[in-house]
PDB file of C-alpha atoms in Angstrom:
ATOM      1  CA  MET A   1      24.784 -17.666 -30.875  1.00  0.00           C
ATOM      2  CA  PRO A   2      20.717 -18.208 -31.869  1.00  0.00           C
ATOM      3  CA  TYR A   3      17.918 -16.249 -30.140  1.00  0.00           C
ATOM      4  CA  ALA A   4      14.779 -18.033 -28.436  1.00  0.00           C
ATOM      5  CA  PRO A   5      11.762 -17.739 -30.689  1.00  0.00           C
ATOM      6  CA  PRO A   6       9.552 -14.749 -29.546  1.00  0.00           C
ATOM      7  CA  SER A   7       6.721 -16.009 -27.336  1.00  0.00           C
ATOM      8  CA  ARG A   8       2.643 -15.437 -26.778  1.00  0.00           C
ATOM      9  CA  CYS A   9       1.596 -12.428 -24.899  1.00  0.00           C
ATOM     10  CA  THR A  10       0.510 -14.013 -21.453  1.00  0.00           C
ATOM     11  CA  ASP A  11      -2.861 -12.195 -21.479  1.00  0.00           C
ATOM     12  CA  PRO A  12      -5.037 -15.631 -21.817  1.00  0.00           C
ATOM     13  CA  GLU A  13      -7.195 -13.652 -24.521  1.00  0.00           C
ATOM     14  CA  CYS A  14      -4.309 -11.896 -26.448  1.00  0.00           C
ATOM     15  CA  SER A  15      -2.567 -13.863 -29.061  1.00  0.00           C
ATOM     16  CA  GLU A  16       0.286 -10.731 -29.941  1.00  0.00           C
ATOM     17  CA  PHE A  17       3.890 -11.439 -29.371  1.00  0.00           C
ATOM     18  CA  ALA A  18       5.366 -10.532 -25.907  1.00  0.00           C
ATOM     19  CA  THR A  19       7.943  -7.234 -26.465  1.00  0.00           C
ATOM     20  CA  LYS A  20       8.867  -6.350 -23.081  1.00  0.00           C
ATOM     21  CA  GLY A  21       8.879  -9.044 -20.141  1.00  0.00           C
ATOM     22  CA  SER A  22       6.078 -11.408 -20.558  1.00  0.00           C
ATOM     23  CA  ARG A  23       3.535  -9.326 -22.344  1.00  0.00           C
ATOM     24  CA  CYS A  24       2.750  -7.442 -25.376  1.00  0.00           C
ATOM     25  CA  ASP A  25       2.733  -3.742 -25.097  1.00  0.00           C
ATOM     26  CA  ASP A  26      -1.497  -3.173 -24.683  1.00  0.00           C
ATOM     27  CA  HIS A  27      -0.722  -5.824 -21.710  1.00  0.00           C
ATOM     28  CA  GLN A  28       1.882  -4.386 -19.987  1.00  0.00           C
ATOM     29  CA  PRO A  29       2.023  -3.933 -15.994  1.00  0.00           C
ATOM     30  CA  ILE A  30       0.565  -0.531 -14.921  1.00  0.00           C
ATOM     31  CA  PRO A  31       4.048   0.842 -12.770  1.00  0.00           C
ATOM     32  CA  TRP A  32       3.263   1.474  -9.030  1.00  0.00           C
ATOM     33  CA  ARG A  33      -0.046   0.100  -9.286  1.00  0.00           C
ATOM     34  CA  GLY A  34      -1.352  -0.628  -6.349  1.00  0.00           C
ATOM     35  CA  ARG A  35       1.524   1.099  -4.271  1.00  0.00           C
ATOM     36  CA  ASP A  36      -0.015   3.891  -1.428  1.00  0.00           C
ATOM     37  CA  ASN A  37       0.686   7.160  -1.772  1.00  0.00           C
ATOM     38  CA  LYS A  38       0.504   9.683   1.893  1.00  0.00           C
ATOM     39  CA  ALA A  39      -2.701  10.927   0.784  1.00  0.00           C
ATOM     40  CA  GLU A  40      -4.236   7.071   0.763  1.00  0.00           C
ATOM     41  CA  ARG A  41      -2.024   6.072   3.439  1.00  0.00           C
ATOM     42  CA  TYR A  42      -2.373   8.675   6.192  1.00  0.00           C
ATOM     43  CA  GLY A  43      -5.390  10.906   4.412  1.00  0.00           C
ATOM     44  CA  ILE A  44      -2.784  13.836   4.093  1.00  0.00           C
ATOM     45  CA  SER A  45      -2.020  15.366   0.595  1.00  0.00           C
ATOM     46  CA  SER A  46       1.949  16.232  -0.151  1.00  0.00           C
ATOM     47  CA  GLY A  47       1.313  20.163   0.037  1.00  0.00           C
ATOM     48  CA  GLU A  48      -0.055  19.606   3.382  1.00  0.00           C
ATOM     49  CA  TRP A  49       2.814  17.318   4.572  1.00  0.00           C
ATOM     50  CA  ARG A  50       5.323  19.371   3.756  1.00  0.00           C
ATOM     51  CA  LYS A  51       3.588  22.729   5.200  1.00  0.00           C
ATOM     52  CA  LEU A  52       3.514  20.038   8.377  1.00  0.00           C
ATOM     53  CA  LYS A  53       7.237  19.345   8.160  1.00  0.00           C
ATOM     54  CA  ALA A  54       8.024  22.880   7.778  1.00  0.00           C
ATOM     55  CA  LYS A  55       6.633  23.593  10.875  1.00  0.00           C
ATOM     56  CA  VAL A  56       8.020  20.676  13.197  1.00  0.00           C
ATOM     57  CA  THR A  57      11.418  21.517  11.165  1.00  0.00           C
ATOM     58  CA  THR A  58      11.008  25.326  12.804  1.00  0.00           C
ATOM     59  CA  ARG A  59       9.740  23.948  15.901  1.00  0.00           C
ATOM     60  CA  ASP A  60      12.722  21.671  16.512  1.00  0.00           C
ATOM     61  CA  ASN A  61      15.402  23.347  14.856  1.00  0.00           C
ATOM     62  CA  GLY A  62      15.676  20.597  12.323  1.00  0.00           C
ATOM     63  CA  CYS A  63      17.245  18.422  14.931  1.00  0.00           C
ATOM     64  CA  CYS A  64      16.548  14.618  15.042  1.00  0.00           C
ATOM     65  CA  TYR A  65      13.735  14.168  18.211  1.00  0.00           C
ATOM     66  CA  MET A  66      15.744  10.888  18.915  1.00  0.00           C
ATOM     67  CA  CYS A  67      18.971  11.320  18.913  1.00  0.00           C
ATOM     68  CA  GLY A  68      19.543  15.088  18.303  1.00  0.00           C
ATOM     69  CA  ALA A  69      21.381  15.010  15.040  1.00  0.00           C
ATOM     70  CA  GLU A  70      22.058  18.481  13.783  1.00  0.00           C
ATOM     71  CA  PRO A  71      20.047  19.301  10.605  1.00  0.00           C
ATOM     72  CA  VAL A  72      22.030  18.500   7.382  1.00  0.00           C
ATOM     73  CA  ASP A  73      24.032  20.822   5.402  1.00  0.00           C
ATOM     74  CA  PRO A  74      21.901  21.498   2.265  1.00  0.00           C
ATOM     75  CA  ASP A  75      25.592  21.723   0.578  1.00  0.00           C
ATOM     76  CA  ASP A  76      26.233  18.233   0.887  1.00  0.00           C
ATOM     77  CA  GLU A  77      24.915  16.560  -2.021  1.00  0.00           C
ATOM     78  CA  ASP A  78      25.760  12.887  -0.296  1.00  0.00           C
ATOM     79  CA  ALA A  79      23.494  13.620   3.242  1.00  0.00           C
ATOM     80  CA  GLU A  80      19.694  12.871   3.474  1.00  0.00           C
ATOM     81  CA  PRO A  81      17.427  14.886   4.939  1.00  0.00           C
ATOM     82  CA  HIS A  82      15.905  14.407   8.058  1.00  0.00           C
ATOM     83  CA  GLU A  83      12.270  13.171   7.802  1.00  0.00           C
ATOM     84  CA  LEU A  84       8.646  13.743   9.293  1.00  0.00           C
ATOM     85  CA  ASP A  85       8.179  11.115  11.271  1.00  0.00           C
ATOM     86  CA  HIS A  86       4.541  10.169  13.473  1.00  0.00           C
ATOM     87  CA  VAL A  87       5.944   9.642  17.139  1.00  0.00           C
ATOM     88  CA  ILE A  88       3.200   7.101  17.852  1.00  0.00           C
ATOM     89  CA  PRO A  89       2.281   5.209  14.511  1.00  0.00           C
ATOM     90  CA  ILE A  90      -1.331   5.784  13.764  1.00  0.00           C
ATOM     91  CA  SER A  91      -1.755   2.047  13.527  1.00  0.00           C
ATOM     92  CA  GLU A  92      -0.864   2.088  17.552  1.00  0.00           C
ATOM     93  CA  GLY A  93      -3.686   4.827  18.063  1.00  0.00           C
ATOM     94  CA  GLY A  94      -1.013   8.214  16.905  1.00  0.00           C
ATOM     95  CA  ALA A  95      -2.812  11.456  15.543  1.00  0.00           C
ATOM     96  CA  ARG A  96      -2.553  12.229  12.459  1.00  0.00           C
ATOM     97  CA  ARG A  97      -1.997  15.563  11.917  1.00  0.00           C
ATOM     98  CA  SER A  98      -1.306  17.082  15.730  1.00  0.00           C
ATOM     99  CA  LEU A  99       2.213  18.601  15.803  1.00  0.00           C
ATOM    100  CA  ASP A 100       3.067  17.000  19.188  1.00  0.00           C
ATOM    101  CA  ASN A 101       2.504  13.197  17.337  1.00  0.00           C
ATOM    102  CA  LEU A 102       5.014  14.651  14.814  1.00  0.00           C
ATOM    103  CA  GLY A 103       9.229  14.448  14.848  1.00  0.00           C
ATOM    104  CA  LEU A 104      11.943  15.177  12.606  1.00  0.00           C
ATOM    105  CA  ALA A 105      14.192  12.076  12.555  1.00  0.00           C
ATOM    106  CA  CYS A 106      17.332  11.169  10.772  1.00  0.00           C
ATOM    107  CA  THR A 107      17.320   8.436   8.268  1.00  0.00           C
ATOM    108  CA  SER A 108      19.300   6.054  10.386  1.00  0.00           C
ATOM    109  CA  CYS A 109      16.763   6.079  13.438  1.00  0.00           C
ATOM    110  CA  HIS A 110      13.758   6.513  11.060  1.00  0.00           C
ATOM    111  CA  ASP A 111      14.922   3.225   9.635  1.00  0.00           C
ATOM    112  CA  ALA A 112      15.471   1.435  13.150  1.00  0.00           C
ATOM    113  CA  LYS A 113      11.851   2.924  14.293  1.00  0.00           C
ATOM    114  CA  SER A 114      10.120   1.736  10.998  1.00  0.00           C
ATOM    115  CA  LYS A 115      11.731  -1.857  11.592  1.00  0.00           C
ATOM    116  CA  ALA A 116      10.999  -1.964  15.464  1.00  0.00           C
ATOM    117  CA  GLU A 117       7.316  -0.761  14.086  1.00  0.00           C
ATOM    118  CA  ALA A 118       6.689  -3.271  11.298  1.00  0.00           C
ATOM    119  CA  ARG A 119       7.849  -6.669  13.646  1.00  0.00           C
ATOM    120  CA  ARG A 120       5.436  -5.054  16.258  1.00  0.00           C
ATOM    121  CA  ALA A 121       2.603  -5.036  13.503  1.00  0.00           C
ATOM    122  CA  ASN A 122       3.754  -8.783  12.252  1.00  0.00           C
ATOM    123  CA  GLN A 123       3.472 -10.183  15.905  1.00  0.00           C
ATOM    124  CA  ARG A 124       0.049  -8.432  16.469  1.00  0.00           C
ATOM    125  CA  ARG A 125      -1.384  -9.628  12.826  1.00  0.00           C
ATOM    126  CA  ARG A 126       0.181 -13.722  14.017  1.00  0.00           C
ATOM    127  CA  LYS A 127      -1.280 -13.269  17.254  1.00  0.00           C
ATOM    128  CA  ALA A 128      -4.735 -12.183  15.481  1.00  0.00           C
ATOM    129  CA  ARG A 129      -4.619 -15.809  13.577  1.00  0.00           C
TER     130      ARG A 129
END
């Protein structure tokens, strides 16, 4: 089966052949560019985030604050650990670092809460138009 002829890089000022995707090696996109991290999103470094999670885990005995799910067994490879969550989202006026506004959430509760928060944020954006 014949191969397609090599194409040129999609950068307008480049005449090199594309090596990966539609760009040459010099014009490949930067991985994760434009994606925020916790430090940029919350103004909290990853080390500080881990310390807050350790404090909340100790305070709540590792249980989910929404459904009361027990902490996961560290020997169980399939189990996902509980996630640190802002009870009142920062976008809705919640405190960033206050232990009163932080809790552990199991994966299913965290996913459901995140979807509900995203829905509310989208509704606010639509109303603002």
